[in-house]
Short mmCIF file of C-alpha atoms and ligand atoms in Angstrom, two decimals:
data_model
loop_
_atom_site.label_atom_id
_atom_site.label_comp_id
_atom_site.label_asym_id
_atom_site.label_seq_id
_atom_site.Cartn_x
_atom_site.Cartn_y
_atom_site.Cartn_z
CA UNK K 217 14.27 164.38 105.55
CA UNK K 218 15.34 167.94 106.66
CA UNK K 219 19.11 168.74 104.41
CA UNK K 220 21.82 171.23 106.09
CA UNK K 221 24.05 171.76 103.32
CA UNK K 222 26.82 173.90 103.82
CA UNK K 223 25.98 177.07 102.05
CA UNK K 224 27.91 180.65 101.40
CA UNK K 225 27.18 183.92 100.41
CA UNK K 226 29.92 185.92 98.84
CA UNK K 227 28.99 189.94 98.97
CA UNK K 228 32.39 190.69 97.23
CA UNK K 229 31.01 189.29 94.04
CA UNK K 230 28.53 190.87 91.59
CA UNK K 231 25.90 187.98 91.42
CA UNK K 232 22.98 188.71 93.51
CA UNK K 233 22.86 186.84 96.84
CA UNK K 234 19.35 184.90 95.93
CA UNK K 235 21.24 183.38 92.88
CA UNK K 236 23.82 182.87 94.58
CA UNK K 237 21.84 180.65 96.91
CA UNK K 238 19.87 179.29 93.88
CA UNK K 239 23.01 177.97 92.21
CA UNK K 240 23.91 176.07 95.39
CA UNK K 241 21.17 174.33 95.71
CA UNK K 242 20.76 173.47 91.65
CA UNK K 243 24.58 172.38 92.44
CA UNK K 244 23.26 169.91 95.11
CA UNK K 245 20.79 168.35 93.18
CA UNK K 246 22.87 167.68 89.85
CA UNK K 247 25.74 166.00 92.08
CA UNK K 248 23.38 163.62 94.03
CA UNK K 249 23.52 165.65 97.68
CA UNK K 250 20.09 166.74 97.21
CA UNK K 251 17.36 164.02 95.93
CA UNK K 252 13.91 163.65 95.14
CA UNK K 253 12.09 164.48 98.63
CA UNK K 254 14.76 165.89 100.29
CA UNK K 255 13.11 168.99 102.62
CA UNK K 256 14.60 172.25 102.17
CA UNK K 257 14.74 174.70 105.23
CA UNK K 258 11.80 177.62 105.73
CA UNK K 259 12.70 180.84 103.46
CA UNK K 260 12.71 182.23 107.29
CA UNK K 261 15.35 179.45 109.15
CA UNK K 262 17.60 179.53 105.86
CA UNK K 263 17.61 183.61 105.86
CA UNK K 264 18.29 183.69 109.74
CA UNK K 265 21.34 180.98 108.47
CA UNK K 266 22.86 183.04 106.08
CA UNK K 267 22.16 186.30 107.51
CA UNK K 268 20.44 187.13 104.60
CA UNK K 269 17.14 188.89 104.46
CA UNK K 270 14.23 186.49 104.15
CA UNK K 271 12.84 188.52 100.73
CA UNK K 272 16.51 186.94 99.46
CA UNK K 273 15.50 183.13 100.26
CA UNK K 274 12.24 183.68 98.84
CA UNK K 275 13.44 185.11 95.65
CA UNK K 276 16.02 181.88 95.95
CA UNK K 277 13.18 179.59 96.31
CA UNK K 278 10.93 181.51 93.86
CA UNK K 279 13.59 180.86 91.19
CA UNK K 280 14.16 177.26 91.98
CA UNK K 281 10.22 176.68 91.90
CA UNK K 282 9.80 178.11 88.51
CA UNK K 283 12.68 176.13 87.47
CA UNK K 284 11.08 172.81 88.28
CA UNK K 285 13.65 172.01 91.28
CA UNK K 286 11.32 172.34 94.53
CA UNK K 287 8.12 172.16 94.80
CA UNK K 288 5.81 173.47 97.97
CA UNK K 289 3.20 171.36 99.84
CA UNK K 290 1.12 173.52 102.04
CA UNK K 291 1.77 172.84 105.42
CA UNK K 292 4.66 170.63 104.76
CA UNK K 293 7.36 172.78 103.71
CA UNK K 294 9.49 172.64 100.28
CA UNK K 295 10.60 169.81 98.86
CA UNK K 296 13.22 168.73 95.94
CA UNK K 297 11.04 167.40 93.15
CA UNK K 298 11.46 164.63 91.47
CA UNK K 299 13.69 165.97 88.58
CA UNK K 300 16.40 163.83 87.18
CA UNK K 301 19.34 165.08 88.00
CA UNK K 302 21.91 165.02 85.11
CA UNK K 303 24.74 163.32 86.72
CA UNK K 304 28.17 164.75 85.80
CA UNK K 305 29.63 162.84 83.19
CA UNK K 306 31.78 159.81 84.57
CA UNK K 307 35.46 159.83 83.49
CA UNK K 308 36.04 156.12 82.76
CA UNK K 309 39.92 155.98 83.84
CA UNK K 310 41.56 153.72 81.85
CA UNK K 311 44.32 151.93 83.77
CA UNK K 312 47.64 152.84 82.58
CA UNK K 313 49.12 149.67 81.52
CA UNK K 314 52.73 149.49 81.48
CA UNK K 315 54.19 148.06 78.04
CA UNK K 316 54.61 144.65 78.33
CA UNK K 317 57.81 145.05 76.68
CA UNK K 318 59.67 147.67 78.07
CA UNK K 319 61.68 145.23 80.53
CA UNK K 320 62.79 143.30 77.58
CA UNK K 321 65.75 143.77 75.81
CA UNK K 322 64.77 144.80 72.26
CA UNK K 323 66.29 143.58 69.29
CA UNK K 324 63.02 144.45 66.99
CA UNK K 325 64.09 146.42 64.24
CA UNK K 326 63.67 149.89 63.29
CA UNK K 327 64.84 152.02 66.77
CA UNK K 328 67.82 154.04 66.60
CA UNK K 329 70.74 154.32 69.62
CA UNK K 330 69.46 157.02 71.74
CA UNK K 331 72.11 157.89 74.27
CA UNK K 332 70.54 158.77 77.87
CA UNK K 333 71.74 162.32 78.04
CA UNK K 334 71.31 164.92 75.30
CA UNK K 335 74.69 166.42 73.68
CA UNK K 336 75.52 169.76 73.23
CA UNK K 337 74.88 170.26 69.60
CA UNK K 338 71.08 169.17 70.39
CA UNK K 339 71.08 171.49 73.62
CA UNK K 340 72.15 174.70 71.47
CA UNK K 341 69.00 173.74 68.84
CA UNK K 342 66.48 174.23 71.90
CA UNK K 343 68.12 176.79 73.24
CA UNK K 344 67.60 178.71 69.89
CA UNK K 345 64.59 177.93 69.64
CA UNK K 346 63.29 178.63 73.25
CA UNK K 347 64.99 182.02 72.47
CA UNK K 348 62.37 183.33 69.49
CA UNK K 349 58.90 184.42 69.59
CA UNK K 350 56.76 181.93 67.81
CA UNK K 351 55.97 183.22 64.10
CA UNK K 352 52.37 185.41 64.52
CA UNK K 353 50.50 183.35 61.36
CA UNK K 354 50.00 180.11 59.98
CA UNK K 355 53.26 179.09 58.66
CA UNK K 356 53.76 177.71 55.17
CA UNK K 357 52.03 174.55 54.78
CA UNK K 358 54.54 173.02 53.22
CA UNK K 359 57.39 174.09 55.64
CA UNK K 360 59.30 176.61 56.78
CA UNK K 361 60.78 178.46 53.35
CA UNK K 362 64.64 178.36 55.20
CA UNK K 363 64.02 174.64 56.56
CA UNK K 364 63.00 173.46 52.96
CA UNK K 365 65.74 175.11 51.70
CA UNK K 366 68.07 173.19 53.92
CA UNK K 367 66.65 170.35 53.06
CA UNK K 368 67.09 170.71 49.62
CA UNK K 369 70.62 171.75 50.08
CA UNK K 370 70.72 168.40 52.81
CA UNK K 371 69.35 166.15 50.03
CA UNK K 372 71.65 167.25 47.10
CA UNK K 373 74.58 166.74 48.81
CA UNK K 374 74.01 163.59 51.06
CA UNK K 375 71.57 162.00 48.43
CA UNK K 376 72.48 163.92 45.64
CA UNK K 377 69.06 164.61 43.95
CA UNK K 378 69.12 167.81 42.32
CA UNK K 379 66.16 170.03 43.55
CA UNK K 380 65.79 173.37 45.22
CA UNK K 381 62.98 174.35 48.43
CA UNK K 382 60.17 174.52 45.79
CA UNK K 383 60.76 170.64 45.64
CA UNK K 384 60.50 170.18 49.16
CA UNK K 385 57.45 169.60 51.40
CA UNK K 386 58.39 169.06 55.30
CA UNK K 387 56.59 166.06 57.32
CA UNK K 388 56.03 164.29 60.27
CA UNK K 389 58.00 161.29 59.04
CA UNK K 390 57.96 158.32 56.15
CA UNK K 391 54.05 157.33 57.03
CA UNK K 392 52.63 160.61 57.25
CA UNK K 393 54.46 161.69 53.70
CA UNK K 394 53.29 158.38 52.26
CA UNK K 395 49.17 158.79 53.64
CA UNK K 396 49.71 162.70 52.64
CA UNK K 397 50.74 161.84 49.16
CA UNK K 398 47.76 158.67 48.92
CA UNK K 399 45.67 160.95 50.24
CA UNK K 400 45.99 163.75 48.49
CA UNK K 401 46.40 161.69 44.92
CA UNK K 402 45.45 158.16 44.98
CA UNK K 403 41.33 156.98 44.05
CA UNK K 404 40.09 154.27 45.96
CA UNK K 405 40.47 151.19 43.58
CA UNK K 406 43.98 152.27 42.12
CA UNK K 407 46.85 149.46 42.05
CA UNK K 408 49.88 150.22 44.33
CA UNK K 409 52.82 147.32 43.84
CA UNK K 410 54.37 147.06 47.28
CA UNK K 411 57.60 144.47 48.22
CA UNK K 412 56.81 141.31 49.79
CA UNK K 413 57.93 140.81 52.28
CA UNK K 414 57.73 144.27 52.77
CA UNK K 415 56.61 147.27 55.59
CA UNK K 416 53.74 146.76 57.13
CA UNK K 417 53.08 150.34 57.85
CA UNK K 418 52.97 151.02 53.83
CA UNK K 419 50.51 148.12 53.29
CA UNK K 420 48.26 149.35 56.22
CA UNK K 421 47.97 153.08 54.70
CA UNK K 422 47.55 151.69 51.31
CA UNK K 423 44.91 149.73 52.62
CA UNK K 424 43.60 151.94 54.62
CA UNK K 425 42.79 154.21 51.33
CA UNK K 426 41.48 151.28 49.57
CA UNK K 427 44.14 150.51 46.97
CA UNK K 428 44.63 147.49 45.70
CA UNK K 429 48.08 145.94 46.96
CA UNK K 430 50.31 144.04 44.13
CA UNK K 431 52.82 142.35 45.98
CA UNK K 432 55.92 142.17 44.05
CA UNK K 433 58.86 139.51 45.18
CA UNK K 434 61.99 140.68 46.17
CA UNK K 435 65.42 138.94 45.15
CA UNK K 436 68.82 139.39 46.46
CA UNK K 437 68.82 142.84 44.39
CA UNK K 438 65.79 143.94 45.64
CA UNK K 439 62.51 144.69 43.97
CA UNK K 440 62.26 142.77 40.97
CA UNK K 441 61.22 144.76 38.81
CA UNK K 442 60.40 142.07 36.34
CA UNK K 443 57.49 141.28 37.74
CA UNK K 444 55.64 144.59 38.26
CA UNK K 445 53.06 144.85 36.17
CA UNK K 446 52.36 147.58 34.00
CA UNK K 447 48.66 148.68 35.08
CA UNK K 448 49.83 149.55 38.80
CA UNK K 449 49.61 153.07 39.29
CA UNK K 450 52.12 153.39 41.99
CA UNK K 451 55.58 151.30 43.62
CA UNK K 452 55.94 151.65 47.50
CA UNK K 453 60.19 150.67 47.67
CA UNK K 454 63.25 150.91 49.67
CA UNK K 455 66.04 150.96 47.70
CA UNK K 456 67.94 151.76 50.35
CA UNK K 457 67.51 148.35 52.34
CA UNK K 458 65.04 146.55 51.33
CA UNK K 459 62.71 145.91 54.57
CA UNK K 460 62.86 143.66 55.90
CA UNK K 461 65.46 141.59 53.95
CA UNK K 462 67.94 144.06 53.84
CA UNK K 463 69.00 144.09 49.89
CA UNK K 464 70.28 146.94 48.43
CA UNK K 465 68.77 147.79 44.67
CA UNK K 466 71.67 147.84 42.53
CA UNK K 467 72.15 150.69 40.07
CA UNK K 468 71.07 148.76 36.76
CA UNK K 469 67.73 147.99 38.61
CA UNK K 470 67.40 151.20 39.46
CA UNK K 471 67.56 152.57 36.22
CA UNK K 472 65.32 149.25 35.00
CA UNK K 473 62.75 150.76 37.08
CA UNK K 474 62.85 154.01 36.50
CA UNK K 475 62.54 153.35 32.79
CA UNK K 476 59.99 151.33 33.79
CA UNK K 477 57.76 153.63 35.33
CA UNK K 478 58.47 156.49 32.60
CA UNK K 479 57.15 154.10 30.05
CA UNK K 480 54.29 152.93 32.52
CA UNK K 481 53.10 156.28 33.79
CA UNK K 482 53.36 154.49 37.06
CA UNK K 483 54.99 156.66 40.41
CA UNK K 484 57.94 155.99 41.87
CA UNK K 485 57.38 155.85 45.87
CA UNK K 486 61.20 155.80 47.38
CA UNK K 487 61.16 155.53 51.24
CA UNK K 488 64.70 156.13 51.83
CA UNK K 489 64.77 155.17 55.12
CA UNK K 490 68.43 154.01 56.35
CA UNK K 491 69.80 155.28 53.63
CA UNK K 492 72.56 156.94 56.02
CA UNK K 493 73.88 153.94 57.21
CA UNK K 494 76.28 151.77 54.73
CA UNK K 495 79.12 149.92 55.95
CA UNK K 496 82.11 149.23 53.57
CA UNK K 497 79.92 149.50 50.43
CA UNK K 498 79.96 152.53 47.69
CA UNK K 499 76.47 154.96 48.06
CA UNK K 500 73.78 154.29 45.03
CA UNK K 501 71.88 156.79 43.70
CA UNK K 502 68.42 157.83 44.97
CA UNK K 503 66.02 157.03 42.56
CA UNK K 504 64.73 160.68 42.67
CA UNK K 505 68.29 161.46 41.53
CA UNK K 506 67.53 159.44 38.16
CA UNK K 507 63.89 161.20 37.81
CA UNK K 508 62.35 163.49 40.01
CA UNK K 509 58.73 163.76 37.57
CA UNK K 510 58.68 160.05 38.16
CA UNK K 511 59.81 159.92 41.99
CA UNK K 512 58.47 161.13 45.38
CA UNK K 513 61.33 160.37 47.71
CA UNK K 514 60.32 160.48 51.67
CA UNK K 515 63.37 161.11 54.27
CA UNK K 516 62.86 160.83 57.87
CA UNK K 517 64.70 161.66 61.12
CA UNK K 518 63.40 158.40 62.79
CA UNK K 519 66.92 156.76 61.82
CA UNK K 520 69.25 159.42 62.61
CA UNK K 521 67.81 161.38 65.49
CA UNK K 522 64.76 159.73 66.88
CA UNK K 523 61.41 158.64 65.74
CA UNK K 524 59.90 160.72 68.80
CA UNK K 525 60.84 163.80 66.48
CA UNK K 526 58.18 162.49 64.00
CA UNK K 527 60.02 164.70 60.80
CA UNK K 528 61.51 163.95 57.66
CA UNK K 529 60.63 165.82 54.26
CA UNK K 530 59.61 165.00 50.80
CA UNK K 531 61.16 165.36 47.81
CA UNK K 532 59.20 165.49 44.43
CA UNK K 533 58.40 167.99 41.51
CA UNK K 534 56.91 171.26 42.03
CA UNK K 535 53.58 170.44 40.84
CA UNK K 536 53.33 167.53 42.99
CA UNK K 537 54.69 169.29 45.91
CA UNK K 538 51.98 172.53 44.87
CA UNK K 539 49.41 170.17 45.03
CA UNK K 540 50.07 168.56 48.24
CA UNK K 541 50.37 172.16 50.17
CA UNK K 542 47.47 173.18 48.65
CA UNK K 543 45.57 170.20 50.31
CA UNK K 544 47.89 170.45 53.70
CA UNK K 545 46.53 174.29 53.76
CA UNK K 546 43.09 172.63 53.76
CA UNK K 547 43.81 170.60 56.79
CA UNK K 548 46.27 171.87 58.83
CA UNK K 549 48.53 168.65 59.14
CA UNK K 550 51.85 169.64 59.10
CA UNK K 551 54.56 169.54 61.60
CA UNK K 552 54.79 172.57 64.52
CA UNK K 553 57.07 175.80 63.89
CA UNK K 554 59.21 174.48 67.07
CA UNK K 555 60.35 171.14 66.02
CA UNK K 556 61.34 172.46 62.13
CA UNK K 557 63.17 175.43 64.05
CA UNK K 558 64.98 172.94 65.65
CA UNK K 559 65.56 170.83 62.97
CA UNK K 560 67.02 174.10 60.75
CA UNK K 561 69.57 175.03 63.14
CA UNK K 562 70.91 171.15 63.67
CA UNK K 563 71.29 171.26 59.68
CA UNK K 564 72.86 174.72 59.73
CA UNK K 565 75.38 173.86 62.58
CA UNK K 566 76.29 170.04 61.07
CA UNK K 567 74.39 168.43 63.96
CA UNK K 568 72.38 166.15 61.91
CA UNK K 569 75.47 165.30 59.65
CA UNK K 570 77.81 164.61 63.16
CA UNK K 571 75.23 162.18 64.33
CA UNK K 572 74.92 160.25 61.04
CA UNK K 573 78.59 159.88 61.36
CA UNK K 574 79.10 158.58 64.88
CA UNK K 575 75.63 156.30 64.41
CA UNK K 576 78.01 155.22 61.63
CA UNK K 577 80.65 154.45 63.97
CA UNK K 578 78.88 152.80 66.30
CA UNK K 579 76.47 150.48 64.08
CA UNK K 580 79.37 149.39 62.27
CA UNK K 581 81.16 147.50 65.50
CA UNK K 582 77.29 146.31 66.49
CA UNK K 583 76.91 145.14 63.13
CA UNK K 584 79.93 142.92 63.05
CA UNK K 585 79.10 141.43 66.74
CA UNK K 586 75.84 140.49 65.12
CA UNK K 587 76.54 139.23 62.17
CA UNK K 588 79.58 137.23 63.75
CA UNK K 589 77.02 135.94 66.68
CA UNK K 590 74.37 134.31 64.35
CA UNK K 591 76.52 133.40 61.67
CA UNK K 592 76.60 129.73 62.98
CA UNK K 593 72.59 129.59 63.45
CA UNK K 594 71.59 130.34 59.53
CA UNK K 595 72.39 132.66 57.19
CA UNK K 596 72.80 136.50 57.65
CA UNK K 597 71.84 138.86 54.77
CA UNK K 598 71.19 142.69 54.65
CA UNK K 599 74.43 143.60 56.08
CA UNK K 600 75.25 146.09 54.47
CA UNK K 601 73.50 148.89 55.40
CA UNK K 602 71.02 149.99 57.89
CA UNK K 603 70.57 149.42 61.35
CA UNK K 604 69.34 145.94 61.64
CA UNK K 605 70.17 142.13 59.38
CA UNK K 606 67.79 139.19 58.70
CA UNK K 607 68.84 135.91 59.37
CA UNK K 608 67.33 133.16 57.02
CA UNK K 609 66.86 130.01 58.75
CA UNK K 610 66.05 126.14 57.10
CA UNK K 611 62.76 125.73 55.72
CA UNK K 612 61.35 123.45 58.62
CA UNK K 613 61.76 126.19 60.80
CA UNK K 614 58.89 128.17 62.85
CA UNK K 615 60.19 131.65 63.54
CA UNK K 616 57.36 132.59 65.71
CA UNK K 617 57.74 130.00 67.89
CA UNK K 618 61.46 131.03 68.09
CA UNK K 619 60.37 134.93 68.67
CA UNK K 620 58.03 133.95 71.33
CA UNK K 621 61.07 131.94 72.78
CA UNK K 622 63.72 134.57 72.78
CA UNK K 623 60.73 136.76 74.32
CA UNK K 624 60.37 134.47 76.96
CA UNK K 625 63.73 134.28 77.64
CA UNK K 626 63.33 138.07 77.59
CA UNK K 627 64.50 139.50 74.36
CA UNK K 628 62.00 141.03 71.51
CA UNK K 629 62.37 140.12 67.85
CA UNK K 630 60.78 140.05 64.75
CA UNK K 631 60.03 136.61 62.88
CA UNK K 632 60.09 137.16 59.23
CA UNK K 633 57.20 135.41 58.29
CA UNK K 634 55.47 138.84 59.91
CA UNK K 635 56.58 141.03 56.87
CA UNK K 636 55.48 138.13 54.10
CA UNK K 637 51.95 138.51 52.70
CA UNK K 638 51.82 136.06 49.80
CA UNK K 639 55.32 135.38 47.98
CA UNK K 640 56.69 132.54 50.16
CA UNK K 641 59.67 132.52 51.10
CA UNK K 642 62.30 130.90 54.10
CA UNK K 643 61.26 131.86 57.50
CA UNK K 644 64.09 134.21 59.49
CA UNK K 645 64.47 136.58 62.20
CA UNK K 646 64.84 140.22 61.45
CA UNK K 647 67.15 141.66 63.79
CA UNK K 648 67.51 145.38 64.94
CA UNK K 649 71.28 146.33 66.87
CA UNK K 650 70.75 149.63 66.81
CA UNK K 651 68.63 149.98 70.17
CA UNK K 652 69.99 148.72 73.26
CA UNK K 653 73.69 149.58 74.66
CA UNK K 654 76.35 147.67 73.65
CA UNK K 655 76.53 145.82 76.99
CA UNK K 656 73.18 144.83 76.64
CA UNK K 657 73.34 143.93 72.57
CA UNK K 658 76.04 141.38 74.11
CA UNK K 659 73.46 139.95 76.76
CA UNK K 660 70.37 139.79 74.15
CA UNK K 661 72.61 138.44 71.30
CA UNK K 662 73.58 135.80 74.27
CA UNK K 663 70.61 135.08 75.35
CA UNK K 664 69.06 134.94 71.42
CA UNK K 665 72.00 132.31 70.33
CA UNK K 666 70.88 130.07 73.53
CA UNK K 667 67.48 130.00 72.29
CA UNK K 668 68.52 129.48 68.61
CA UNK K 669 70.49 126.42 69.27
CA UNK K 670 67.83 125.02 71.12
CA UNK K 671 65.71 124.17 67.78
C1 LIG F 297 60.79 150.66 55.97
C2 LIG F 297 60.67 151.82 56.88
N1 LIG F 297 60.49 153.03 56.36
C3 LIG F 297 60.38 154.12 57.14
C4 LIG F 297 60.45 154.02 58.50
C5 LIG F 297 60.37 155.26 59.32
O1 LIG F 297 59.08 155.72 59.37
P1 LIG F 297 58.79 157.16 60.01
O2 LIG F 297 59.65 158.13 59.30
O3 LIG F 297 57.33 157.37 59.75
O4 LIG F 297 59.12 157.07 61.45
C6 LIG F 297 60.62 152.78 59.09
C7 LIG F 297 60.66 152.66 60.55
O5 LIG F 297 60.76 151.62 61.14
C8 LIG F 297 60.74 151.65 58.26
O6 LIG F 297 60.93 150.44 58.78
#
């Protein structure tokens, strides 16, 4: 079989006009036009084709034929050999599948309020940024020297933990601190006491880096710190609100464990997470305000701004934090100059501090609406703070079966036995208000209620 392939010759480009050629038909072969038999034209037809001189399609052909592409049979013209042509690499496309729950009104906990269109305190942060050249080097790995300053200037008076920017290492968020700082000084086989129930993102890293979890119960104070035992090296806990049950650690148990862990050796690991949201209720201490050798306290943005951010900080002592940027500098994970720009001019201007208070404002009312809704279906704990409760519900109860109801009926939430590893406990439904609009916190907490008193 005789090919015509549509070939060109470009004289306004440097390569010679025989490789030119050459590269057209290698072309055909590797993408399938040209296979195994296929006839090319004489040296004389193609150059009378082309307009070429016929010493150019022999030099063409020449080159092909010591290549291995076409071979001559006297008589019977050239012919593509029987090379295998490497096809191009496929690109598998994987459908894009739509999240299943994205129609569903979410009540899992966790998400803040976003509101639909940006305000202008987050519009002048982008605009500053957008209006500076990009530093020239690698930044500091352990944050921008002004950011970390903020942050410790943020942190002493909203937290009030004593510490300057030497104490301060900027991150992606709670997780990425908490793998950084496992990473960076945990051995595979150490003991790390984590709350049970408690987040399942902490257990995952700590498994991931092969510690051995301790789960330690949690009472209506919290962590009991009672029953941590004193060959763990580490404590993953919220003080906060305890996740998922909501308690808040009291200040005696605070010091407990703090004297605890200085008598131990063990580290503190405070994921502070919510702790901007308290509702009638006096602020406690951060742990890393009683002891910051002891205490590596991680902050994030998720609550306040928006997990899409992916930043928060960490706050620890100077040789912890020195050892940590010397193994960031080693691997490059930190967050981009951009987003801690950003973040520095929305603590510099009171943005972040303006949207703490009307999140405030707002989670208080969705709070009550909540807490007033389920009230009759079981008990509600973990009021107090944060952006989400957990209702307890009798014994008997299955609270998957009642999430995959209420998802059914189209509303996401959490069962509580999802967050309990070994320390039993009543089943419940943690419940997030934060997330939807208020409108459609009234439809979900409607629609949850009719499912609850089916049981
Ligand atoms: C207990 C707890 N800590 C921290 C976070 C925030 O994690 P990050 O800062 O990595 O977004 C969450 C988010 O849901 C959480 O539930």
């Amino acid at each position: 079989m005789e090919t015509s392939l549509p070939l060109t010759i470009d004289r306004t480009i440097a390569l010679p006009l025989h490789l030119q050629l050459a590269e057209q038909f290698r072309a055909a072969v590797l993408d399938g036009r040209l296979q195994s038999g296929h006839r090319l034209p004489s040296t004389r037809d193609l150059a009378r084709q082309m307009s070429v001189s016929r010493a150019v399609t022999q030099a063409a052909y020449d080159q092909l034929h010591a290549e291995g592409w076409i071979a001559g049979r006297t008589g019977a013209g050239t012919f593509v050999t029987d090379v295998v042509p490497l096809q191009p690499a496929v690109r598998r496309r994987t459908p894009h599948r739509e999240d299943p729950d994205k129609r569903l009104l979410t009540l899992r906990p966790g998400i803040p309020y976003i509101a639909p269109t940006p305000d202008p305190g987050w519009r002048r942060a982008w605009r500053e940024v957008s209006a500076q050249a990009p530093p020239r080097g690698y930044d500091d790995a352990a944050g921008l020297p002004t950011l970390r300053a903020a942050l410790a200037e943020h942190v002493g008076r909203v937290r009030g933990i004593a510490c300057g920017p030497e104490n301060v290492l900027v991150t992606n968020g709670t997780v990425h601190g908490l793998r950084l700082l496992l990473t960076a000084t945990s051995a595979p086989g150490g003991r790390i006491a984590i709350e049970d129930p408690g987040y399942l993102n902490a257990v995952t890293a700590a498994r991931d880096h092969q510690l051995e979890i301790v789960d330690v119960p949690v009472d209506e104070d919290g962590l009991r710190v009672d029953a941590l035992t004193d060959d763990v090296d580490a404590v993953y806990v919220t003080p906060s609100h305890q996740y998922p049950l909501g308690f808040r650690l009291p200040v005696a148990r605070r010091n407990e464990l703090v004297r605890w862990a200085r008598r131990t050796g063990a580290l503190l690991i405070e994921d502070d997470y919510d702790s901007e949201f308290r509702y009638d209720v006096a602020p406690l201490p951060a742990l890393a305000q009683l002891d910051l050798d002891r205490v590596v306290h991680l902050g994030t943005l998720s609550k306040t701004l928006s997990p899409a951010l992916r930043l928060g900080w960490m706050v620890a002592s100077e040789p912890m934090i020195d050892r940590l940027t010397t193994f960031r500098a080693e691997t490059g994970d930190w967050p981009g100059w951009p987003m801690q720009a950003a973040l520095l001019a929305m603590l510099r201007d009171g943005y972040l501090d303006q949207a703490v208070r009307r999140g405030r404002r707002l989670y208080a009312d969705r709070r009550t609406l909540t807490c007033a809704a389920l009230a009759p279906y079981g008990e509600v704990i973990g009021q107090d703070a944060g952006l989400h409760i957990t209702l307890l519900l009798p014994n008997h109860t299955d609270d998957q079966s009642l999430a995959t109801q209420a998802r059914a009926a189209g509303v996401v939430i959490a069962p509580l036995s999802e967050y309990r590893r070994t320390t039993p406990g009543p089943p419940g439904l943690v419940i997030g208000y934060a997330t939807p609009t208020t409108p459609d916190l009234h439809r979900a907490l409607k629609i949850l209620t009719e499912v609850l008193s089916r049981r």
